[in-house]
Coordinates of C-alpha atoms and ligand atoms in Angstrom, one line a residue:
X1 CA -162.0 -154.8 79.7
X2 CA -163.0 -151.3 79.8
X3 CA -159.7 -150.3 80.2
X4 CA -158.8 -152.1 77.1
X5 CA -161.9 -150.5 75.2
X6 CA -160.4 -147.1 76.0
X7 CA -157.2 -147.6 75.0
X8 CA -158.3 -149.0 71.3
X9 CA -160.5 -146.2 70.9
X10 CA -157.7 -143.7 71.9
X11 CA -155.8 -145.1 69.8
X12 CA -158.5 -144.6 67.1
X13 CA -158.7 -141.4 67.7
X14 CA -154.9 -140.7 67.0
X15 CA -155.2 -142.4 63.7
X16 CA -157.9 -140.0 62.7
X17 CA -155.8 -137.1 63.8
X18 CA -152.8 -137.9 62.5
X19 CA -153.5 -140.0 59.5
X20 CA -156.5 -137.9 58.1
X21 CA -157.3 -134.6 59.5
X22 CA -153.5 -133.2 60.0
X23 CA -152.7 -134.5 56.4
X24 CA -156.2 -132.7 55.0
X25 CA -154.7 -129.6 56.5
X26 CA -151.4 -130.0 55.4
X27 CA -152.8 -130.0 51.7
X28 CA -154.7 -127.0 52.3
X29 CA -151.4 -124.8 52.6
X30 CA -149.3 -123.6 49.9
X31 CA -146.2 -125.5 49.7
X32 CA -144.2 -127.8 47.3
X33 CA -145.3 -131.2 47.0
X34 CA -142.0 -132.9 48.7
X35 CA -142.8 -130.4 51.6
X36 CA -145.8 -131.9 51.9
X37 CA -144.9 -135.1 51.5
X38 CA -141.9 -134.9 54.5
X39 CA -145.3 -133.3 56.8
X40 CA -147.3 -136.3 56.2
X41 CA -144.5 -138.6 57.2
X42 CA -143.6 -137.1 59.6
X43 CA -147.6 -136.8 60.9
X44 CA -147.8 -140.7 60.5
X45 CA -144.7 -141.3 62.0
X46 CA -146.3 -139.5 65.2
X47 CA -149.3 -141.7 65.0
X48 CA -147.2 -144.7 64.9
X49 CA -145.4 -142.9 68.0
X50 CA -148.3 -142.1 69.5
X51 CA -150.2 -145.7 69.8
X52 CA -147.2 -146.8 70.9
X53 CA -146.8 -144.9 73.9
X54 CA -150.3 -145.9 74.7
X55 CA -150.8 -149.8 74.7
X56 CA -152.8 -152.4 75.5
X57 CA -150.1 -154.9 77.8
X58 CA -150.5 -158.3 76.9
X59 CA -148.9 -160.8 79.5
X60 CA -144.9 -161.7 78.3
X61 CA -144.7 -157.5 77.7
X62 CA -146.4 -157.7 74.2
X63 CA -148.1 -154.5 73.0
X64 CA -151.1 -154.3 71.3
X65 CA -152.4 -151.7 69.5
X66 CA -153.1 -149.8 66.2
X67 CA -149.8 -148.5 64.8
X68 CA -149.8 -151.2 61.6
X69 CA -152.7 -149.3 60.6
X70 CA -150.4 -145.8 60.4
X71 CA -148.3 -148.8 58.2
X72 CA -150.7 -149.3 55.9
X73 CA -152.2 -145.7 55.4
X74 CA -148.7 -144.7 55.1
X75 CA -147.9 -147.3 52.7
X76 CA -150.6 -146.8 50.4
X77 CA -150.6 -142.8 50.2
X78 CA -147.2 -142.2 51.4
X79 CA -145.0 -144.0 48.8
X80 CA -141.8 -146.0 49.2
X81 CA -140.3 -143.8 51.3
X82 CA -142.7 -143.6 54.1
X83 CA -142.8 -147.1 54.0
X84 CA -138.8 -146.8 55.3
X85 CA -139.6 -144.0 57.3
X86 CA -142.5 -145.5 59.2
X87 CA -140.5 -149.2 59.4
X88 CA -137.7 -147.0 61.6
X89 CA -140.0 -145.5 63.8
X90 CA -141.9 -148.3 64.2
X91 CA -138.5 -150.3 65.2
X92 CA -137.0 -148.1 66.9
X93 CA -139.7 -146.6 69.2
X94 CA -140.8 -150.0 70.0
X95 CA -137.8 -150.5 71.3
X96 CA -137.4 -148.2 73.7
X97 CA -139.8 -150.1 75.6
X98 CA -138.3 -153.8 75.6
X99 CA -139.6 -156.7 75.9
X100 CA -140.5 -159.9 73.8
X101 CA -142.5 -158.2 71.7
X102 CA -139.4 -156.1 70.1
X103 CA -138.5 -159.0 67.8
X104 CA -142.4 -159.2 67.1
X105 CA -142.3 -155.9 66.2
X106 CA -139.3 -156.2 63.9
X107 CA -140.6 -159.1 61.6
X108 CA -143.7 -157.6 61.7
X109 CA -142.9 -154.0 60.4
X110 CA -140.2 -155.8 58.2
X111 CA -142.6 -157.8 56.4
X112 CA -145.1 -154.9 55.9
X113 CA -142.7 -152.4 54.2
X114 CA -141.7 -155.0 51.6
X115 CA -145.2 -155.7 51.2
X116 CA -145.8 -152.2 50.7
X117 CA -142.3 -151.2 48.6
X118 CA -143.3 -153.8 46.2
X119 CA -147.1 -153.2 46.2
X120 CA -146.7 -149.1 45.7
X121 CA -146.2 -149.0 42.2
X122 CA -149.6 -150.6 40.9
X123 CA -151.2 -148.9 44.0
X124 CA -151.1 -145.6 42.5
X125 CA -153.2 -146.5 39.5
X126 CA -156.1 -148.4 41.5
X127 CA -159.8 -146.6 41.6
X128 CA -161.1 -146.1 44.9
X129 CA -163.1 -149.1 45.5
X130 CA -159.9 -151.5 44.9
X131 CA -157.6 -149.2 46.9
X132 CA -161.0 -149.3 49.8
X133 CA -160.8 -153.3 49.2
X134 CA -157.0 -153.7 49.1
X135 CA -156.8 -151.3 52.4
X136 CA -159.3 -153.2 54.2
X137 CA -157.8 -156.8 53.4
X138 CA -154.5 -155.9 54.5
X139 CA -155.8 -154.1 58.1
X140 CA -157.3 -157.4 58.6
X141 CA -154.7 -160.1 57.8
X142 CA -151.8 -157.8 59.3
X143 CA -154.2 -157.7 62.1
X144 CA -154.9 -161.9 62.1
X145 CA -151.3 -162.1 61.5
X146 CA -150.2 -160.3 64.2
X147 CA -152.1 -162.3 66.6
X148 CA -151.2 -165.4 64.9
X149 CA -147.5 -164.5 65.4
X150 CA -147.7 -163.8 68.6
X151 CA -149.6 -167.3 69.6
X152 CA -147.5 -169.3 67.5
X153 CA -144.0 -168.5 68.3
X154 CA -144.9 -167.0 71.7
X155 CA -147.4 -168.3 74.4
X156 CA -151.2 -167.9 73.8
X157 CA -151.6 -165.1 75.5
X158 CA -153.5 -163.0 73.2
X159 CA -157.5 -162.9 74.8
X160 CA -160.1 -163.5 73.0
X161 CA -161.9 -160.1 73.0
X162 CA -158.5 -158.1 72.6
X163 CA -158.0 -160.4 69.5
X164 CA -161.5 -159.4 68.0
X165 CA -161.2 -155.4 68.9
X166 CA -158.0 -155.1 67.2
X167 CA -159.2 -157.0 63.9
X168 CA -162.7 -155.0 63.8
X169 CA -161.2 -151.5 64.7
X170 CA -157.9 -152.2 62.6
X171 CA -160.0 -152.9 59.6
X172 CA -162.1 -149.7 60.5
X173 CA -159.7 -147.5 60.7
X174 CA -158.1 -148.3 57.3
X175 CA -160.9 -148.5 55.7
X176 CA -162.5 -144.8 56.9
X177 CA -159.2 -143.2 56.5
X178 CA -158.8 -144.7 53.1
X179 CA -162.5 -143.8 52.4
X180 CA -162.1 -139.6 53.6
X181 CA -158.4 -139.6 51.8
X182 CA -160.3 -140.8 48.3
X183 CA -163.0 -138.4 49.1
X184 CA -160.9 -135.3 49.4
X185 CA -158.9 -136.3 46.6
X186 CA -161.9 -136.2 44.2
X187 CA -163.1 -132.8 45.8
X188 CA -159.3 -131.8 45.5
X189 CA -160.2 -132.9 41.8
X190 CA -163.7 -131.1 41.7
X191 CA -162.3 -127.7 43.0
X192 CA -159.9 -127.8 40.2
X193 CA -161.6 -128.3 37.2
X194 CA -164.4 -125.4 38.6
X195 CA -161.6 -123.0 38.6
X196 CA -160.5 -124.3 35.6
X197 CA -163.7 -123.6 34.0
X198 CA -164.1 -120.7 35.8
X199 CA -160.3 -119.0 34.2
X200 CA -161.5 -120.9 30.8
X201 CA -165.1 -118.2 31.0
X202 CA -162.7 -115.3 32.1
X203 CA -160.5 -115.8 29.3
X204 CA -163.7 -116.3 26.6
X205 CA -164.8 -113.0 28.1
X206 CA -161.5 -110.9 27.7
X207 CA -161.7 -112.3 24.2
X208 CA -165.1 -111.1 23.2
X209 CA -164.5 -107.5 24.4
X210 CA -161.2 -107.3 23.7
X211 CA -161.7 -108.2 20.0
X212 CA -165.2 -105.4 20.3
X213 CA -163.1 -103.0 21.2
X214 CA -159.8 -103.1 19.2
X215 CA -161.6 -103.5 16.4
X216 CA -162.9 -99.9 16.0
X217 CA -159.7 -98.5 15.9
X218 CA -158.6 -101.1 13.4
X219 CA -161.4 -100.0 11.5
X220 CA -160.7 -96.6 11.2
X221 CA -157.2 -97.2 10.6
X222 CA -158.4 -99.2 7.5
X223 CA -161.1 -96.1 6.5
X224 CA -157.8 -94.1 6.1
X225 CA -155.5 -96.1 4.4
X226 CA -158.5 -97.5 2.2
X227 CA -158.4 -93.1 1.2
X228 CA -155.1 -92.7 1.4
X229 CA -155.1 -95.0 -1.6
X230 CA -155.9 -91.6 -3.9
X231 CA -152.7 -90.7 -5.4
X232 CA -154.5 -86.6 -6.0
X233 CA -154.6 -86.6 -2.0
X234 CA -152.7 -83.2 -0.8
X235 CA -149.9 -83.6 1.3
X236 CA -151.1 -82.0 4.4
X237 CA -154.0 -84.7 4.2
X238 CA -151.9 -87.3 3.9
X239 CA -149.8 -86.1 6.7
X240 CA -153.0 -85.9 9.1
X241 CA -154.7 -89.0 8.0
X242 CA -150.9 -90.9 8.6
X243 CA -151.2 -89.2 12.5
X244 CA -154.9 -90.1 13.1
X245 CA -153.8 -93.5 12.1
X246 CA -151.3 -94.1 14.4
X247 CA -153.3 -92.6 17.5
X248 CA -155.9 -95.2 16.5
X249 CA -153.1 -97.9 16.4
X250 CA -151.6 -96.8 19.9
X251 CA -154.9 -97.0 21.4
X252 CA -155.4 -100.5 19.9
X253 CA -152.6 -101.7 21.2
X254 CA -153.4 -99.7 24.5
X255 CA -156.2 -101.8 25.0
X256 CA -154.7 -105.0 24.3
X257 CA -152.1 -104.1 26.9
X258 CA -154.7 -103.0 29.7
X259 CA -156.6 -106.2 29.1
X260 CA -153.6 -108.5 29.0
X261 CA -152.3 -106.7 32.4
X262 CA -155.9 -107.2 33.8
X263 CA -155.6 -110.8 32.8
X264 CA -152.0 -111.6 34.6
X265 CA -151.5 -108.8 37.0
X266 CA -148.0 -108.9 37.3
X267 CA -146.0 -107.4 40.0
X268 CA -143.9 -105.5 38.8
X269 CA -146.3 -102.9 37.6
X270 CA -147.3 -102.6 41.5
X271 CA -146.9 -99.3 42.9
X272 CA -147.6 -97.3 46.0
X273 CA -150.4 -94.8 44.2
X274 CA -151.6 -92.0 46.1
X275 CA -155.7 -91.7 46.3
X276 CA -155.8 -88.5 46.2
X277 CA -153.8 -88.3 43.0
X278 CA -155.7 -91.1 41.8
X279 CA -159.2 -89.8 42.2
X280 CA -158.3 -86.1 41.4
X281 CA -157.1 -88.2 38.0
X282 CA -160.6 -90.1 37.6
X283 CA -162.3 -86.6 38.2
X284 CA -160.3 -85.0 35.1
X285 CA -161.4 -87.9 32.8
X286 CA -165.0 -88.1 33.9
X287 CA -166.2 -84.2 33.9
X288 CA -166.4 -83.7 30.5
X289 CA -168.6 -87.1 30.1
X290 CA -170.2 -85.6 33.3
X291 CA -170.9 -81.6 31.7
X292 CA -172.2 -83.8 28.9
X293 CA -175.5 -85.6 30.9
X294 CA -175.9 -82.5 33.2
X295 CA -174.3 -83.8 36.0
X296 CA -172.5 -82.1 38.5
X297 CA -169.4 -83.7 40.2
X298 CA -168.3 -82.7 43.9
X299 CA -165.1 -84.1 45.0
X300 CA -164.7 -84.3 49.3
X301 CA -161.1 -85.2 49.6
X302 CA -158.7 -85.8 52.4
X303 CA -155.9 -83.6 53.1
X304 CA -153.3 -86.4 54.7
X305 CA -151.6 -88.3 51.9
X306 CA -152.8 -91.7 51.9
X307 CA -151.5 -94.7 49.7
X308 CA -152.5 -97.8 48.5
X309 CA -150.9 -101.2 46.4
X310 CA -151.6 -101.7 43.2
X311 CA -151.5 -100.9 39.0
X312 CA -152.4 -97.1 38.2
X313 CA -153.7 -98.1 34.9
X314 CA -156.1 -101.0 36.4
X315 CA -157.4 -98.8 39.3
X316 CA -158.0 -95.8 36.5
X317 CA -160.2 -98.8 34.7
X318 CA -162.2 -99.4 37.8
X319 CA -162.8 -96.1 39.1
X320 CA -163.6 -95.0 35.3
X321 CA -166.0 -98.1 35.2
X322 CA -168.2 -97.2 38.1
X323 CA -168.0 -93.7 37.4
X324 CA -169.4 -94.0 34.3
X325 CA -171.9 -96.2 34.9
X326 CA -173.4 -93.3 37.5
X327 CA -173.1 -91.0 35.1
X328 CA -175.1 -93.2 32.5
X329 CA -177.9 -94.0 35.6
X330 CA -178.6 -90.3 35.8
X331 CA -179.6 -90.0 32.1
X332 CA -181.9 -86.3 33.6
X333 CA -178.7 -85.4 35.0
X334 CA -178.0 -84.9 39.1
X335 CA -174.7 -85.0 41.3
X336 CA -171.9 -87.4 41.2
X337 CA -170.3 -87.0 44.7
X338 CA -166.6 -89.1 45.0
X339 CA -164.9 -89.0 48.9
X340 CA -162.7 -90.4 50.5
X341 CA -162.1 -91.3 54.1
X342 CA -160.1 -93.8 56.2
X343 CA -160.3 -96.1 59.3
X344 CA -157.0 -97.5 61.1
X345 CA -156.3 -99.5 58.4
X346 CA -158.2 -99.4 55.4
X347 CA -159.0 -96.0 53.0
X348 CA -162.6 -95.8 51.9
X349 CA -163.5 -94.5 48.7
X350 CA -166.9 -93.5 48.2
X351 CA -168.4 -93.0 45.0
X352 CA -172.4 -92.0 44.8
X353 CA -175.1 -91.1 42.3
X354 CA -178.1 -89.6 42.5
X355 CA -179.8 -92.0 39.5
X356 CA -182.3 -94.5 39.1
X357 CA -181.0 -96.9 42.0
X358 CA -181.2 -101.2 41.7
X359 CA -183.5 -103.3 42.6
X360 CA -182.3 -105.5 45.3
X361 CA -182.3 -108.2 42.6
X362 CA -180.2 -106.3 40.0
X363 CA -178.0 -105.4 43.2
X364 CA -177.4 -109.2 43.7
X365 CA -176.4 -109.9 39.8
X366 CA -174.2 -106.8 39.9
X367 CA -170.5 -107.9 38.5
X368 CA -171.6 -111.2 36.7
X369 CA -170.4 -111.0 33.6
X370 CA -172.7 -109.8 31.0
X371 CA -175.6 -108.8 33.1
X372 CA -176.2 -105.3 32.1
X373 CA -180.0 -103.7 31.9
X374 CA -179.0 -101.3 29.4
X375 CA -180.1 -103.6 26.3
X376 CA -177.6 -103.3 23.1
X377 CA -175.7 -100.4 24.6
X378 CA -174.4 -102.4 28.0
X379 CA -171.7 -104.4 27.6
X380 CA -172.3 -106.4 31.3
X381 CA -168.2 -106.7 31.7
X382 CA -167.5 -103.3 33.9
X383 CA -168.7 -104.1 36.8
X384 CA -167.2 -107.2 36.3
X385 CA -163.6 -106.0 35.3
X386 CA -164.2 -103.3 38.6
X387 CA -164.9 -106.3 41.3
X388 CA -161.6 -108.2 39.9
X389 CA -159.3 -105.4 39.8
X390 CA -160.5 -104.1 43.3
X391 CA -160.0 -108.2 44.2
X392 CA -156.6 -108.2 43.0
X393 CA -155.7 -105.3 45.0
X394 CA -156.7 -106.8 48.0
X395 CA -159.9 -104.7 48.5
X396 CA -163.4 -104.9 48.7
X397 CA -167.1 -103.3 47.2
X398 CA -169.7 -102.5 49.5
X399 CA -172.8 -101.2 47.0
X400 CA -175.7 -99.8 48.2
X401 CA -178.9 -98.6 46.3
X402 CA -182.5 -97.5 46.3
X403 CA -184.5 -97.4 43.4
X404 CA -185.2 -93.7 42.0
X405 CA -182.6 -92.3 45.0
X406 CA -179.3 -93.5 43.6
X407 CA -176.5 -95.8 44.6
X408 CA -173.7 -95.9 46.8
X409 CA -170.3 -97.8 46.3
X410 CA -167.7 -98.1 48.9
X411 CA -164.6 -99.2 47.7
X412 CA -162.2 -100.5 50.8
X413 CA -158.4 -100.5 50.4
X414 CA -155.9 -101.3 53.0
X415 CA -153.3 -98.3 53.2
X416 CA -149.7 -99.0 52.6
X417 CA -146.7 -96.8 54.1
X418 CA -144.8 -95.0 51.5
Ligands
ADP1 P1 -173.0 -102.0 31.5 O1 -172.7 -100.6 32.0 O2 -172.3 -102.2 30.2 O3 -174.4 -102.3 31.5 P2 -171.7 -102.8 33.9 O4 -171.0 -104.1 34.3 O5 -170.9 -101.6 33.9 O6 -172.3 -103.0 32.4 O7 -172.9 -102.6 34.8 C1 -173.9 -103.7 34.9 C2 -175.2 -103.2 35.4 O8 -175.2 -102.8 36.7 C3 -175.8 -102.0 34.6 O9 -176.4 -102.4 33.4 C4 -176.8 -101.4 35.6 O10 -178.0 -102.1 35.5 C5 -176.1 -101.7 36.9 N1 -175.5 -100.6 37.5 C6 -174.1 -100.4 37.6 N2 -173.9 -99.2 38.1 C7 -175.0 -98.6 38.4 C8 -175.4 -97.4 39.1 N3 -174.5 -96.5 39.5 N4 -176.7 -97.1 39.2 C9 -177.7 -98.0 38.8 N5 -177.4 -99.2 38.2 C10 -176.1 -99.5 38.0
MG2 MG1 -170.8 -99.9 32.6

């Protein structure tokens, strides 16, 4: 009997494999959805195949064991389709073997796909507890039925115990397999709607300082026209206050741009950029905001050419970011230092102040939207827009600080040949 014992359980243990955990997995990776489908056929078609080949013999070569419930699990998640898929295999690998039990096997997995083709449709709107319930029932009459078959038209052959094992663990299975499937569907569920919330704050945020910041220019632009209105206005005026206008319309519609790029990075806007190049770039930009607070800016480059993936305009936004907000945390002035230096495979940029430094607390709510510490003049989306651009690139930010010493931020790209 402890043969048997081993056997069922064995069998139990393919069921989990095959009907839960290598189905879990196969939703995990990215593919389309009929893909996915054909895996987890094919993955309960091998546990079908599996607790065949392993069997409890019952005198007058019947085998016992747990494939119905591969049946069921199949039936109820897989659609019509399994069903037929899962009625072959079950036929024809049984057969292989021989024996009375062939013809068992045949009305039995006969009866259970039309069962399961005609049950399918109103399974899929069922809430967990009547799929649990409608799982559980079938394990156990397939499993009474099975046995009844096999005494009736057969000789009783069946023992007790092996009768009672295969109802209890039958019904088991489905039920726990049914139970985890349900349970990852409603995380499934969960995950999505987080994200979902999470793109919906994104978008809110790109909103609010997109509207901040196009707005000036569309103010001035309306300053100008609002005096351009004068009909005793001098030509040259005219002329100067039409040219202003349109820089301040080009950067408007700059900034939408940038911000609609940062929203959907697209690929096509991917480049190999050179660091160097890039940096030397950031540098131009930032010295004059630099002269302006007292700060000096020293500049250790690299003399090998080194290149990385990604949108010159985005990674201009993000070095411009956390340069600026050094500059702004050394308001007595101090030294901007900006380096680069590689490993194997990565380039690391490194970008340091000499200012007032984070606590370890601010350090932990750096990049959250909105935190800033700078009152009415922070806006709290920088840092933010720096973490996702460097994200999207397929880097990382390692910051470092100490209060009243400065920070340090290590920005980590992997290099890309030419
Ligand atoms: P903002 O600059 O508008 O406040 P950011 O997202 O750029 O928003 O920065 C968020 C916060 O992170 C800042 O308010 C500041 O407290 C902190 N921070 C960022 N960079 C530095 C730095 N180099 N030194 C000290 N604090 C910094
Ligand atoms: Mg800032």
């Amino acid at each position: 009997m402890d043969g048997m014992m081993q056997i069922f359980l064995l069998n139990f243990l393919f069921l989990l494999f095959f009907l839960l955990f290598i189905p879990i997995l196969i939703d995990q990776i990215h593919l389309p959805d009929k893909w996915k489908t054909g895996l987890k056929i094919l993955s309960f078609s091998i546990a079908i195949i599996s607790c065949i080949s392993i069997p409890i013999k019952v005198e007058g070569g019947f085998i016992l064991d747990l494939r119905l419930v591969a049946t069921i699990i199949g039936g109820i998640y897989g659609g019509i389709p399994a069903s037929i898929v899962l009625w072959l295999t079950n036929i024809s690998y049984r057969s292989l073997f021989g024996g009375e039990g062939v013809e068992t096997t045949v009305v039995l997995a006969t009866v259970h796909m039309i069962f399961f083709v005609f049950l399918f449709p109103k399974l899929k709107k069922l809430t967990k507890t009547e799929k649990l319930l409608i799982g559980t029932v079938t394990g156990y009459f397939s499993s009474i039925f099975t046995i009844a078959y096999i005494t009736i038209f057969y000789s009783p052959t069946v023992p007790f115990v092996v009768s009672i094992t295969l109802i209890l663990l039958q019904t088991t299975a489905v039920a726990i397999i049914i139970y985890f499937q349900e349970l990852m569907g409603e995380m499934t569920i969960m995950k999505n709607e987080i994200l979902r919330t999470e793109k919906m704050e994104i978008v809110s945020q790109l909103a609010s300082s997109i509207s901040h910041e196009v707005r000036n220019p569309l103010t001035v632009v309306k300053g100008f026209l609002q005096l351009m209105r004068d009909s005793n206005l001098p030509p040259e005026k005219r002329n100067e206050f039409l040219k202003i206008s349109i820089s301040e319309l080009d950067r408007a519609n700059s900034i939408i741009g940038d911000y609609l790029a940062f929203a959907k990075p697209s690929q096509e806007r991917q480049e190999n950029l050179c660091i160097n190049v890039e940096l030397e770039k950031t540098v131009e930009v930032i010295t004059p905001l630099a002269n302006m607070n007292s700060v000096t800016v020293k500049v250790h480059s690299i003399s090998e050419e080194l290149f990385i993936k990604g949108e010159k305009q985005l990674l201009q936004q993000c070095l411009l970011n956390i340069t600026k907000n050094c500059i702004e945390a050394m308001p007595k002035g101090g030294e901007l230092t900006l380096g680069i230096t590689r490993n194997d495979n990565d380039i690391l940029l490194h970008i340091s102040d000499t200012g007032v430094g984070m606590s370890e607390e601010q350090l932990k709510k750096i990049g959250e939207p909105y935190f800033s510490t700078k009152g009415e003049a922070g806006t709290g989306l920088g840092m933010m827009t720096s973490l996702r651009i460097i994200q999207s690139m397929g880097g990382s930010l390692k910051i470092t600080s100490q209060e009243n010493k400065g920070t340090n931020f290590e920005l980590c790209f992997p290099i890309v040949k030419k």
